[in-house]
Amino acid sequence: ESTLGAAAAQTGRYFGTAIAQGKLGDGQYTSIASREFDMITAENEMKIDATEPNQGQFNFSGGDRIYNWAVQNGKRVRGHTLAWHNQQPNWMRSMEGGSLRQAMINHINGVMNHYRGKIYAWDVVNEAFADGNSGGRRDSNLQRTGNDWIEVAFRTARAADPSAKLCYNDYNIDNWNWAKTQGVYNMVRDFKARGVPIDCVGLQSHFNSNSPYNSNYRTTISSFAALGVDVQITELDIQGGSATTYANVVNDCLAVSRCTGITVWGVRDTDSWLGSGAQALLFDGNGNKKAAYTAVLNAL
Ligand code: XIL
């Protein structure tokens, strides 16, 4: 096959990218994105601060722009993200307790109702676990509303749009030996045991020297999958852009039938949230395919 999306589709998977609305006027960017990828995530435009800038007043202009571009180009869309400690609007940052809990529920309902029936999978909750060795939850205003905030978010999401897969998404849960990975694993196992609706785990997979790709990544993917959830690689980038590491990631996903797709977090190195110096993506700043691109295409 000659594109990432078509190659991934040979095994029933997708290959996606993050899209920024501000770049939809860049012809090189949109031509690469429309040619190569078949799943789209809004890089920022469906986040809480973008979609509910004032409490109770929803704004879907950016999200809809990306959604419409994706669908007009024949692509599906991942929703990112509904409940997160980061990129909260100011009104939410200052909230706590029962009113914050209700605001979270209202936000999930407002956004999911707007996109009802249109989203392949939602990152319902993003980055709720702590870094380091505790294996526990990250402190946040949402966490302080009570430990059950995550399951409330998932139950709310299921009712709001039963057609969307519901994912828990996080970083540094790629290495099977890390406490954070085990903490998320235990939560998902508990949710499955108690019937809390969850369909997928998103491994962000931002690999760098502090959190490098590890050969136990395949064990992480297969272990989550064995709990009865899909696994999606949701925000892949690799600092330095190693072609070998990119191929390893693809091979690990392909080794697990419930690893359903891979999304890279941007198109060209110049589009990366890490800056172009990280050389973390599959196309260089001129839109040329890098060695990592060829390695991925060959592995798919
Ligand atoms: C990043 C975006 O790429 C940036 O444009 C923005 O300034 C900050 O957020 N984990 C996530 C993503 O879940 O939403 C983040 O995206 C990258 C880390």
PDB file of C-alpha atoms and ligand atoms in Angstrom:
ATOM      1  CA  GLU A   1       0.000   0.000   0.000  1.00  0.00           C
ATOM      2  CA  SER A   2       1.096   3.538  -0.620  1.00  0.00           C
ATOM      3  CA  THR A   3      -0.341   5.471   2.320  1.00  0.00           C
ATOM      4  CA  LEU A   4      -0.367   4.957   6.065  1.00  0.00           C
ATOM      5  CA  GLY A   5      -4.148   4.824   6.272  1.00  0.00           C
ATOM      6  CA  ALA A   6      -4.511   2.310   3.445  1.00  0.00           C
ATOM      7  CA  ALA A   7      -1.720   0.157   4.869  1.00  0.00           C
ATOM      8  CA  ALA A   8      -3.286   0.125   8.330  1.00  0.00           C
ATOM      9  CA  ALA A   9      -6.681  -0.702   6.817  1.00  0.00           C
ATOM     10  CA  GLN A  10      -5.286  -3.968   5.442  1.00  0.00           C
ATOM     11  CA  THR A  11      -5.486  -5.322   8.999  1.00  0.00           C
ATOM     12  CA  GLY A  12      -8.667  -3.454   9.915  1.00  0.00           C
ATOM     13  CA  ARG A  13      -6.820  -0.722  11.758  1.00  0.00           C
ATOM     14  CA  TYR A  14      -6.649   3.038  11.282  1.00  0.00           C
ATOM     15  CA  PHE A  15      -3.714   5.415  11.110  1.00  0.00           C
ATOM     16  CA  GLY A  16      -4.494   8.900  12.349  1.00  0.00           C
ATOM     17  CA  THR A  17      -3.042  12.279  13.135  1.00  0.00           C
ATOM     18  CA  ALA A  18      -3.829  15.331  15.240  1.00  0.00           C
ATOM     19  CA  ILE A  19      -5.069  18.335  13.269  1.00  0.00           C
ATOM     20  CA  ALA A  20      -4.937  21.997  14.316  1.00  0.00           C
ATOM     21  CA  GLN A  21      -7.637  24.255  12.894  1.00  0.00           C
ATOM     22  CA  GLY A  22      -5.148  27.076  12.390  1.00  0.00           C
ATOM     23  CA  LYS A  23      -3.324  24.980   9.801  1.00  0.00           C
ATOM     24  CA  LEU A  24      -6.304  24.002   7.662  1.00  0.00           C
ATOM     25  CA  GLY A  25      -5.347  26.846   5.307  1.00  0.00           C
ATOM     26  CA  ASP A  26      -1.875  25.352   4.730  1.00  0.00           C
ATOM     27  CA  GLY A  27      -2.121  23.393   1.495  1.00  0.00           C
ATOM     28  CA  GLN A  28       0.956  21.273   2.095  1.00  0.00           C
ATOM     29  CA  TYR A  29      -0.348  20.318   5.533  1.00  0.00           C
ATOM     30  CA  THR A  30      -3.852  19.442   4.381  1.00  0.00           C
ATOM     31  CA  SER A  31      -2.679  17.526   1.326  1.00  0.00           C
ATOM     32  CA  ILE A  32      -0.396  15.302   3.409  1.00  0.00           C
ATOM     33  CA  ALA A  33      -3.042  14.861   6.084  1.00  0.00           C
ATOM     34  CA  SER A  34      -5.823  14.015   3.654  1.00  0.00           C
ATOM     35  CA  ARG A  35      -3.603  11.634   1.680  1.00  0.00           C
ATOM     36  CA  GLU A  36      -2.008   9.671   4.516  1.00  0.00           C
ATOM     37  CA  PHE A  37      -4.364   9.499   7.484  1.00  0.00           C
ATOM     38  CA  ASP A  38      -7.859   8.099   8.033  1.00  0.00           C
ATOM     39  CA  MET A  39      -8.544   9.070  11.665  1.00  0.00           C
ATOM     40  CA  ILE A  40      -8.443  12.622  12.968  1.00  0.00           C
ATOM     41  CA  THR A  41      -8.065  14.039  16.473  1.00  0.00           C
ATOM     42  CA  ALA A  42      -8.514  17.765  17.129  1.00  0.00           C
ATOM     43  CA  GLU A  43      -5.221  18.815  18.724  1.00  0.00           C
ATOM     44  CA  ASN A  44      -6.937  21.377  21.007  1.00  0.00           C
ATOM     45  CA  GLU A  45     -10.343  22.283  19.596  1.00  0.00           C
ATOM     46  CA  MET A  46     -12.524  19.758  21.443  1.00  0.00           C
ATOM     47  CA  LYS A  47     -10.912  20.346  24.831  1.00  0.00           C
ATOM     48  CA  ILE A  48     -12.831  21.828  27.750  1.00  0.00           C
ATOM     49  CA  ASP A  49     -11.519  25.395  27.426  1.00  0.00           C
ATOM     50  CA  ALA A  50     -12.356  25.440  23.712  1.00  0.00           C
ATOM     51  CA  THR A  51     -15.829  23.911  23.879  1.00  0.00           C
ATOM     52  CA  GLU A  52     -17.200  25.571  27.043  1.00  0.00           C
ATOM     53  CA  PRO A  53     -15.306  28.866  27.412  1.00  0.00           C
ATOM     54  CA  ASN A  54     -18.055  30.241  29.643  1.00  0.00           C
ATOM     55  CA  GLN A  55     -20.044  27.961  31.897  1.00  0.00           C
ATOM     56  CA  GLY A  56     -23.114  26.678  30.099  1.00  0.00           C
ATOM     57  CA  GLN A  57     -22.150  28.413  26.821  1.00  0.00           C
ATOM     58  CA  PHE A  58     -20.767  25.892  24.402  1.00  0.00           C
ATOM     59  CA  ASN A  59     -18.644  26.802  21.402  1.00  0.00           C
ATOM     60  CA  PHE A  60     -18.062  24.180  18.746  1.00  0.00           C
ATOM     61  CA  SER A  61     -16.628  26.416  16.021  1.00  0.00           C
ATOM     62  CA  GLY A  62     -13.115  24.970  16.094  1.00  0.00           C
ATOM     63  CA  GLY A  63     -14.209  21.430  16.782  1.00  0.00           C
ATOM     64  CA  ASP A  64     -16.753  21.532  13.993  1.00  0.00           C
ATOM     65  CA  ARG A  65     -14.218  22.943  11.565  1.00  0.00           C
ATOM     66  CA  ILE A  66     -11.944  19.986  12.172  1.00  0.00           C
ATOM     67  CA  TYR A  67     -14.807  17.503  12.282  1.00  0.00           C
ATOM     68  CA  ASN A  68     -16.186  18.770   8.951  1.00  0.00           C
ATOM     69  CA  TRP A  69     -12.757  18.752   7.302  1.00  0.00           C
ATOM     70  CA  ALA A  70     -12.264  15.167   8.448  1.00  0.00           C
ATOM     71  CA  VAL A  71     -15.642  13.892   7.266  1.00  0.00           C
ATOM     72  CA  GLN A  72     -15.429  15.780   3.966  1.00  0.00           C
ATOM     73  CA  ASN A  73     -12.147  13.984   3.395  1.00  0.00           C
ATOM     74  CA  GLY A  74     -13.563  10.584   4.291  1.00  0.00           C
ATOM     75  CA  LYS A  75     -12.041  10.235   7.741  1.00  0.00           C
ATOM     76  CA  ARG A  76     -13.329   9.231  11.140  1.00  0.00           C
ATOM     77  CA  VAL A  77     -12.810  11.314  14.268  1.00  0.00           C
ATOM     78  CA  ARG A  78     -11.559  10.614  17.784  1.00  0.00           C
ATOM     79  CA  GLY A  79     -12.905  12.980  20.426  1.00  0.00           C
ATOM     80  CA  HIS A  80     -10.340  14.533  22.776  1.00  0.00           C
ATOM     81  CA  THR A  81     -11.064  15.181  25.673  1.00  0.00           C
ATOM     82  CA  LEU A  82     -13.958  15.611  28.122  1.00  0.00           C
ATOM     83  CA  ALA A  83     -12.563  15.535  31.670  1.00  0.00           C
ATOM     84  CA  TRP A  84      -8.985  16.641  32.353  1.00  0.00           C
ATOM     85  CA  HIS A  85      -7.096  18.686  34.936  1.00  0.00           C
ATOM     86  CA  ASN A  86      -5.415  20.646  32.132  1.00  0.00           C
ATOM     87  CA  GLN A  87      -6.783  23.158  29.593  1.00  0.00           C
ATOM     88  CA  GLN A  88      -9.780  23.860  31.791  1.00  0.00           C
ATOM     89  CA  PRO A  89     -11.474  27.231  31.245  1.00  0.00           C
ATOM     90  CA  ASN A  90     -10.911  29.727  34.056  1.00  0.00           C
ATOM     91  CA  TRP A  91     -14.425  29.303  35.398  1.00  0.00           C
ATOM     92  CA  MET A  92     -13.817  25.574  35.903  1.00  0.00           C
ATOM     93  CA  ARG A  93     -10.324  25.979  37.367  1.00  0.00           C
ATOM     94  CA  SER A  94     -11.763  27.867  40.308  1.00  0.00           C
ATOM     95  CA  MET A  95     -14.512  25.342  41.014  1.00  0.00           C
ATOM     96  CA  GLU A  96     -14.563  22.501  43.507  1.00  0.00           C
ATOM     97  CA  GLY A  97     -16.810  20.014  45.222  1.00  0.00           C
ATOM     98  CA  GLY A  98     -20.343  19.238  44.182  1.00  0.00           C
ATOM     99  CA  SER A  99     -20.667  22.177  41.819  1.00  0.00           C
ATOM    100  CA  LEU A 100     -17.532  21.123  39.930  1.00  0.00           C
ATOM    101  CA  ARG A 101     -18.774  17.550  39.775  1.00  0.00           C
ATOM    102  CA  GLN A 102     -22.049  18.759  38.256  1.00  0.00           C
ATOM    103  CA  ALA A 103     -20.186  21.061  35.874  1.00  0.00           C
ATOM    104  CA  MET A 104     -18.130  18.084  34.661  1.00  0.00           C
ATOM    105  CA  ILE A 105     -21.320  16.095  34.056  1.00  0.00           C
ATOM    106  CA  ASN A 106     -22.929  19.020  32.233  1.00  0.00           C
ATOM    107  CA  HIS A 107     -19.811  19.456  30.105  1.00  0.00           C
ATOM    108  CA  ILE A 108     -19.723  15.811  29.076  1.00  0.00           C
ATOM    109  CA  ASN A 109     -23.418  15.925  28.189  1.00  0.00           C
ATOM    110  CA  GLY A 110     -23.116  19.189  26.273  1.00  0.00           C
ATOM    111  CA  VAL A 111     -20.175  18.132  24.115  1.00  0.00           C
ATOM    112  CA  MET A 112     -21.222  14.538  23.561  1.00  0.00           C
ATOM    113  CA  ASN A 113     -24.768  15.525  22.640  1.00  0.00           C
ATOM    114  CA  HIS A 114     -23.415  17.903  19.988  1.00  0.00           C
ATOM    115  CA  TYR A 115     -21.304  15.159  18.417  1.00  0.00           C
ATOM    116  CA  ARG A 116     -23.719  12.335  19.189  1.00  0.00           C
ATOM    117  CA  GLY A 117     -23.346   9.456  16.738  1.00  0.00           C
ATOM    118  CA  LYS A 118     -20.354  11.073  15.003  1.00  0.00           C
ATOM    119  CA  ILE A 119     -17.320  10.109  17.074  1.00  0.00           C
ATOM    120  CA  TYR A 120     -15.438   6.804  16.835  1.00  0.00           C
ATOM    121  CA  ALA A 121     -14.037   7.036  20.349  1.00  0.00           C
ATOM    122  CA  TRP A 122     -13.949   9.687  23.058  1.00  0.00           C
ATOM    123  CA  ASP A 123     -11.064  10.211  25.459  1.00  0.00           C
ATOM    124  CA  VAL A 124     -13.548  10.608  28.304  1.00  0.00           C
ATOM    125  CA  VAL A 125     -10.924  11.091  30.994  1.00  0.00           C
ATOM    126  CA  ASN A 126      -7.367  12.225  30.294  1.00  0.00           C
ATOM    127  CA  GLU A 127      -4.257  11.975  32.499  1.00  0.00           C
ATOM    128  CA  ALA A 128      -5.909  11.232  35.843  1.00  0.00           C
ATOM    129  CA  PHE A 129      -3.034   9.225  37.330  1.00  0.00           C
ATOM    130  CA  ALA A 130       0.069  10.520  39.067  1.00  0.00           C
ATOM    131  CA  ASP A 131       3.610  10.225  37.788  1.00  0.00           C
ATOM    132  CA  GLY A 132       6.174   8.534  39.994  1.00  0.00           C
ATOM    133  CA  ASN A 133       5.953   5.436  42.109  1.00  0.00           C
ATOM    134  CA  SER A 134       2.599   5.809  43.871  1.00  0.00           C
ATOM    135  CA  GLY A 135       0.430   4.209  41.214  1.00  0.00           C
ATOM    136  CA  GLY A 136      -2.341   6.447  42.499  1.00  0.00           C
ATOM    137  CA  ARG A 137      -4.425   9.299  41.235  1.00  0.00           C
ATOM    138  CA  ARG A 138      -3.094  12.697  40.303  1.00  0.00           C
ATOM    139  CA  ASP A 139      -4.243  15.460  42.610  1.00  0.00           C
ATOM    140  CA  SER A 140      -6.587  17.857  40.818  1.00  0.00           C
ATOM    141  CA  ASN A 141      -9.779  19.780  41.391  1.00  0.00           C
ATOM    142  CA  LEU A 142     -11.665  16.914  39.738  1.00  0.00           C
ATOM    143  CA  GLN A 143      -9.945  14.277  41.905  1.00  0.00           C
ATOM    144  CA  ARG A 144     -10.824  16.270  45.037  1.00  0.00           C
ATOM    145  CA  THR A 145     -14.523  15.949  44.158  1.00  0.00           C
ATOM    146  CA  GLY A 146     -14.202  12.286  45.142  1.00  0.00           C
ATOM    147  CA  ASN A 147     -12.430   9.187  43.863  1.00  0.00           C
ATOM    148  CA  ASP A 148     -15.512   8.119  41.912  1.00  0.00           C
ATOM    149  CA  TRP A 149     -15.254  11.069  39.509  1.00  0.00           C
ATOM    150  CA  ILE A 150     -13.788   8.899  36.762  1.00  0.00           C
ATOM    151  CA  GLU A 151     -16.541   6.306  36.816  1.00  0.00           C
ATOM    152  CA  VAL A 152     -19.165   9.045  36.981  1.00  0.00           C
ATOM    153  CA  ALA A 153     -17.601  10.556  33.864  1.00  0.00           C
ATOM    154  CA  PHE A 154     -17.751   7.217  32.049  1.00  0.00           C
ATOM    155  CA  ARG A 155     -21.341   6.462  33.073  1.00  0.00           C
ATOM    156  CA  THR A 156     -22.378   9.964  31.983  1.00  0.00           C
ATOM    157  CA  ALA A 157     -20.588   9.504  28.666  1.00  0.00           C
ATOM    158  CA  ARG A 158     -22.204   6.156  27.929  1.00  0.00           C
ATOM    159  CA  ALA A 159     -25.665   7.616  28.435  1.00  0.00           C
ATOM    160  CA  ALA A 160     -24.866  10.726  26.365  1.00  0.00           C
ATOM    161  CA  ASP A 161     -23.665   8.825  23.278  1.00  0.00           C
ATOM    162  CA  PRO A 162     -23.969   5.035  23.363  1.00  0.00           C
ATOM    163  CA  SER A 163     -22.398   4.785  19.890  1.00  0.00           C
ATOM    164  CA  ALA A 164     -18.974   6.150  20.868  1.00  0.00           C
ATOM    165  CA  LYS A 165     -16.254   3.982  22.307  1.00  0.00           C
ATOM    166  CA  LEU A 166     -15.230   5.363  25.684  1.00  0.00           C
ATOM    167  CA  CYS A 167     -11.495   5.544  26.398  1.00  0.00           C
ATOM    168  CA  TYR A 168      -9.267   6.319  29.343  1.00  0.00           C
ATOM    169  CA  ASN A 169      -6.184   8.124  27.936  1.00  0.00           C
ATOM    170  CA  ASP A 170      -2.822   8.805  29.605  1.00  0.00           C
ATOM    171  CA  TYR A 171       0.946   9.187  29.132  1.00  0.00           C
ATOM    172  CA  ASN A 172       3.698   7.161  30.791  1.00  0.00           C
ATOM    173  CA  ILE A 173       1.471   4.108  30.918  1.00  0.00           C
ATOM    174  CA  ASP A 174       3.422   2.520  28.071  1.00  0.00           C
ATOM    175  CA  ASN A 175       6.062   0.833  30.224  1.00  0.00           C
ATOM    176  CA  TRP A 176       4.530  -2.234  31.828  1.00  0.00           C
ATOM    177  CA  ASN A 177       6.887  -2.025  34.821  1.00  0.00           C
ATOM    178  CA  TRP A 178       5.877   1.473  35.852  1.00  0.00           C
ATOM    179  CA  ALA A 179       3.598   2.039  38.833  1.00  0.00           C
ATOM    180  CA  LYS A 180       1.441   4.438  36.826  1.00  0.00           C
ATOM    181  CA  THR A 181       0.749   1.735  34.241  1.00  0.00           C
ATOM    182  CA  GLN A 182      -0.220  -0.696  36.983  1.00  0.00           C
ATOM    183  CA  GLY A 183      -2.474   1.896  38.599  1.00  0.00           C
ATOM    184  CA  VAL A 184      -4.414   2.431  35.383  1.00  0.00           C
ATOM    185  CA  TYR A 185      -4.486  -1.301  34.726  1.00  0.00           C
ATOM    186  CA  ASN A 186      -6.032  -1.920  38.143  1.00  0.00           C
ATOM    187  CA  MET A 187      -8.629   0.782  37.560  1.00  0.00           C
ATOM    188  CA  VAL A 188      -9.655  -0.699  34.210  1.00  0.00           C
ATOM    189  CA  ARG A 189      -9.801  -4.198  35.705  1.00  0.00           C
ATOM    190  CA  ASP A 190     -12.003  -2.864  38.508  1.00  0.00           C
ATOM    191  CA  PHE A 191     -14.257  -1.013  36.034  1.00  0.00           C
ATOM    192  CA  LYS A 192     -14.710  -4.165  33.951  1.00  0.00           C
ATOM    193  CA  ALA A 193     -15.442  -6.215  37.084  1.00  0.00           C
ATOM    194  CA  ARG A 194     -18.065  -3.755  38.324  1.00  0.00           C
ATOM    195  CA  GLY A 195     -19.661  -2.969  34.979  1.00  0.00           C
ATOM    196  CA  VAL A 196     -18.459   0.616  34.702  1.00  0.00           C
ATOM    197  CA  PRO A 197     -18.654   1.345  30.962  1.00  0.00           C
ATOM    198  CA  ILE A 198     -15.178   1.539  29.422  1.00  0.00           C
ATOM    199  CA  ASP A 199     -14.235   0.336  25.932  1.00  0.00           C
ATOM    200  CA  CYS A 200     -10.661   1.370  25.356  1.00  0.00           C
ATOM    201  CA  VAL A 201      -7.404   2.550  26.811  1.00  0.00           C
ATOM    202  CA  GLY A 202      -5.434   5.217  24.992  1.00  0.00           C
ATOM    203  CA  LEU A 203      -1.678   4.996  25.273  1.00  0.00           C
ATOM    204  CA  GLN A 204      -0.515   8.500  24.402  1.00  0.00           C
ATOM    205  CA  SER A 205       2.991   7.199  23.711  1.00  0.00           C
ATOM    206  CA  HIS A 206       5.039  10.382  23.817  1.00  0.00           C
ATOM    207  CA  PHE A 207       8.466   8.773  23.825  1.00  0.00           C
ATOM    208  CA  ASN A 208      11.573  10.711  24.848  1.00  0.00           C
ATOM    209  CA  SER A 209      14.765  10.137  26.822  1.00  0.00           C
ATOM    210  CA  ASN A 210      12.945  10.335  30.162  1.00  0.00           C
ATOM    211  CA  SER A 211      10.175   7.976  29.102  1.00  0.00           C
ATOM    212  CA  PRO A 212      11.674   5.948  26.281  1.00  0.00           C
ATOM    213  CA  TYR A 213      10.043   3.201  24.294  1.00  0.00           C
ATOM    214  CA  ASN A 214      10.574  -0.087  26.125  1.00  0.00           C
ATOM    215  CA  SER A 215      10.372  -3.549  24.619  1.00  0.00           C
ATOM    216  CA  ASN A 216       7.691  -4.423  27.194  1.00  0.00           C
ATOM    217  CA  TYR A 217       5.293  -2.085  25.314  1.00  0.00           C
ATOM    218  CA  ARG A 218       3.769  -5.128  23.622  1.00  0.00           C
ATOM    219  CA  THR A 219       3.105  -6.657  27.050  1.00  0.00           C
ATOM    220  CA  THR A 220       1.381  -3.447  28.115  1.00  0.00           C
ATOM    221  CA  ILE A 221      -0.851  -3.500  25.038  1.00  0.00           C
ATOM    222  CA  SER A 222      -1.724  -7.195  25.335  1.00  0.00           C
ATOM    223  CA  SER A 223      -2.315  -6.943  29.094  1.00  0.00           C
ATOM    224  CA  PHE A 224      -4.821  -4.114  28.736  1.00  0.00           C
ATOM    225  CA  ALA A 225      -6.463  -5.918  25.819  1.00  0.00           C
ATOM    226  CA  ALA A 226      -6.823  -9.054  27.943  1.00  0.00           C
ATOM    227  CA  LEU A 227      -9.061  -7.062  30.293  1.00  0.00           C
ATOM    228  CA  GLY A 228     -11.585  -6.800  27.451  1.00  0.00           C
ATOM    229  CA  VAL A 229     -10.865  -3.303  26.161  1.00  0.00           C
ATOM    230  CA  ASP A 230      -9.451  -2.035  22.886  1.00  0.00           C
ATOM    231  CA  VAL A 231      -6.091  -0.321  22.982  1.00  0.00           C
ATOM    232  CA  GLN A 232      -5.393   2.714  20.835  1.00  0.00           C
ATOM    233  CA  ILE A 233      -2.066   4.475  20.435  1.00  0.00           C
ATOM    234  CA  THR A 234      -3.411   7.980  20.626  1.00  0.00           C
ATOM    235  CA  GLU A 235      -0.637  10.608  20.535  1.00  0.00           C
ATOM    236  CA  LEU A 236       2.475   8.933  19.212  1.00  0.00           C
ATOM    237  CA  ASP A 237       5.640  10.938  18.802  1.00  0.00           C
ATOM    238  CA  ILE A 238       9.238   9.854  19.280  1.00  0.00           C
ATOM    239  CA  GLN A 239      11.848  12.423  20.158  1.00  0.00           C
ATOM    240  CA  GLY A 240      14.647  12.081  17.621  1.00  0.00           C
ATOM    241  CA  GLY A 241      12.352  10.247  15.250  1.00  0.00           C
ATOM    242  CA  SER A 242      14.067   6.844  15.335  1.00  0.00           C
ATOM    243  CA  ALA A 243      12.797   4.761  12.422  1.00  0.00           C
ATOM    244  CA  THR A 244      13.539   1.575  14.351  1.00  0.00           C
ATOM    245  CA  THR A 245      11.483   2.705  17.322  1.00  0.00           C
ATOM    246  CA  TYR A 246       8.603   3.751  15.089  1.00  0.00           C
ATOM    247  CA  ALA A 247       8.655   0.289  13.490  1.00  0.00           C
ATOM    248  CA  ASN A 248       8.745  -1.362  16.913  1.00  0.00           C
ATOM    249  CA  VAL A 249       5.653   0.564  17.994  1.00  0.00           C
ATOM    250  CA  VAL A 250       3.770  -0.475  14.865  1.00  0.00           C
ATOM    251  CA  ASN A 251       4.843  -4.099  15.202  1.00  0.00           C
ATOM    252  CA  ASP A 252       3.715  -4.162  18.836  1.00  0.00           C
ATOM    253  CA  CYS A 253       0.270  -2.856  17.922  1.00  0.00           C
ATOM    254  CA  LEU A 254      -0.078  -5.297  15.043  1.00  0.00           C
ATOM    255  CA  ALA A 255       0.807  -8.168  17.381  1.00  0.00           C
ATOM    256  CA  VAL A 256      -2.351  -7.571  19.431  1.00  0.00           C
ATOM    257  CA  SER A 257      -5.696  -7.922  17.664  1.00  0.00           C
ATOM    258  CA  ARG A 258      -7.389  -5.462  20.023  1.00  0.00           C
ATOM    259  CA  CYS A 259      -4.847  -2.752  19.262  1.00  0.00           C
ATOM    260  CA  THR A 260      -7.162  -1.025  16.802  1.00  0.00           C
ATOM    261  CA  GLY A 261      -5.222   1.973  15.579  1.00  0.00           C
ATOM    262  CA  ILE A 262      -2.348   4.409  15.829  1.00  0.00           C
ATOM    263  CA  THR A 263      -2.466   8.206  15.833  1.00  0.00           C
ATOM    264  CA  VAL A 264       0.643  10.372  15.528  1.00  0.00           C
ATOM    265  CA  TRP A 265       0.484  13.735  17.311  1.00  0.00           C
ATOM    266  CA  GLY A 266       0.914  15.982  14.305  1.00  0.00           C
ATOM    267  CA  VAL A 267       1.843  15.880  10.626  1.00  0.00           C
ATOM    268  CA  ARG A 268       5.283  17.481  10.042  1.00  0.00           C
ATOM    269  CA  ASP A 269       8.077  18.047  12.554  1.00  0.00           C
ATOM    270  CA  THR A 270       7.222  21.739  12.363  1.00  0.00           C
ATOM    271  CA  ASP A 271       3.670  20.963  13.515  1.00  0.00           C
ATOM    272  CA  SER A 272       4.748  19.078  16.651  1.00  0.00           C
ATOM    273  CA  TRP A 273       3.863  20.424  20.087  1.00  0.00           C
ATOM    274  CA  LEU A 274       7.463  19.477  20.983  1.00  0.00           C
ATOM    275  CA  GLY A 275       8.906  21.899  18.427  1.00  0.00           C
ATOM    276  CA  SER A 276      10.610  21.055  15.164  1.00  0.00           C
ATOM    277  CA  GLY A 277      13.927  20.360  16.892  1.00  0.00           C
ATOM    278  CA  ALA A 278      12.486  17.214  18.423  1.00  0.00           C
ATOM    279  CA  GLN A 279      12.156  15.736  14.918  1.00  0.00           C
ATOM    280  CA  ALA A 280       9.488  13.543  16.469  1.00  0.00           C
ATOM    281  CA  LEU A 281       7.070  12.965  13.578  1.00  0.00           C
ATOM    282  CA  LEU A 282       6.934  11.228  10.189  1.00  0.00           C
ATOM    283  CA  PHE A 283       7.315  14.202   7.803  1.00  0.00           C
ATOM    284  CA  ASP A 284       9.984  16.888   7.888  1.00  0.00           C
ATOM    285  CA  GLY A 285       9.266  20.594   7.861  1.00  0.00           C
ATOM    286  CA  ASN A 286       9.164  20.605   4.076  1.00  0.00           C
ATOM    287  CA  GLY A 287       6.573  17.866   3.986  1.00  0.00           C
ATOM    288  CA  ASN A 288       9.017  15.186   2.876  1.00  0.00           C
ATOM    289  CA  LYS A 289       8.638  11.613   4.112  1.00  0.00           C
ATOM    290  CA  LYS A 290      11.292  10.768   6.703  1.00  0.00           C
ATOM    291  CA  ALA A 291      12.976   7.426   7.264  1.00  0.00           C
ATOM    292  CA  ALA A 292      10.539   6.915  10.116  1.00  0.00           C
ATOM    293  CA  TYR A 293       7.659   7.208   7.634  1.00  0.00           C
ATOM    294  CA  THR A 294       9.076   4.443   5.453  1.00  0.00           C
ATOM    295  CA  ALA A 295       9.707   2.265   8.497  1.00  0.00           C
ATOM    296  CA  VAL A 296       6.108   2.676   9.624  1.00  0.00           C
ATOM    297  CA  LEU A 297       4.683   2.028   6.158  1.00  0.00           C
ATOM    298  CA  ASN A 298       6.802  -1.106   5.767  1.00  0.00           C
ATOM    299  CA  ALA A 299       5.802  -2.381   9.209  1.00  0.00           C
ATOM    300  CA  LEU A 300       2.069  -1.901   8.633  1.00  0.00           C
TER     301      LEU A 300
HETATM  302  C1  XIL B   1      -1.076  19.465  23.519  1.00  0.00           C
HETATM  303  C2  XIL B   1      -1.191  20.183  22.184  1.00  0.00           C
HETATM  304  O1  XIL B   1      -0.475  19.443  21.216  1.00  0.00           O
HETATM  305  C3  XIL B   1      -0.651  21.577  22.291  1.00  0.00           C
HETATM  306  O2  XIL B   1      -0.939  22.314  21.102  1.00  0.00           O
HETATM  307  C4  XIL B   1      -1.265  22.305  23.482  1.00  0.00           C
HETATM  308  O3  XIL B   1      -0.638  23.563  23.641  1.00  0.00           O
HETATM  309  C5  XIL B   1      -1.116  21.496  24.747  1.00  0.00           C
HETATM  310  O4  XIL B   1      -1.669  20.217  24.555  1.00  0.00           O
HETATM  311  N1  XIL B   1      -1.316  15.118  26.152  1.00  0.00           N
HETATM  312  C6  XIL B   1      -2.565  15.343  25.610  1.00  0.00           C
HETATM  313  C7  XIL B   1      -2.708  16.359  24.522  1.00  0.00           C
HETATM  314  O5  XIL B   1      -3.524  14.666  25.955  1.00  0.00           O
HETATM  315  O6  XIL B   1      -3.957  16.990  24.571  1.00  0.00           O
HETATM  316  C8  XIL B   1      -1.610  17.386  24.570  1.00  0.00           C
HETATM  317  O7  XIL B   1      -1.739  18.220  23.429  1.00  0.00           O
HETATM  318  C9  XIL B   1      -0.262  16.699  24.609  1.00  0.00           C
HETATM  319  C10 XIL B   1      -0.125  15.859  25.843  1.00  0.00           C
END
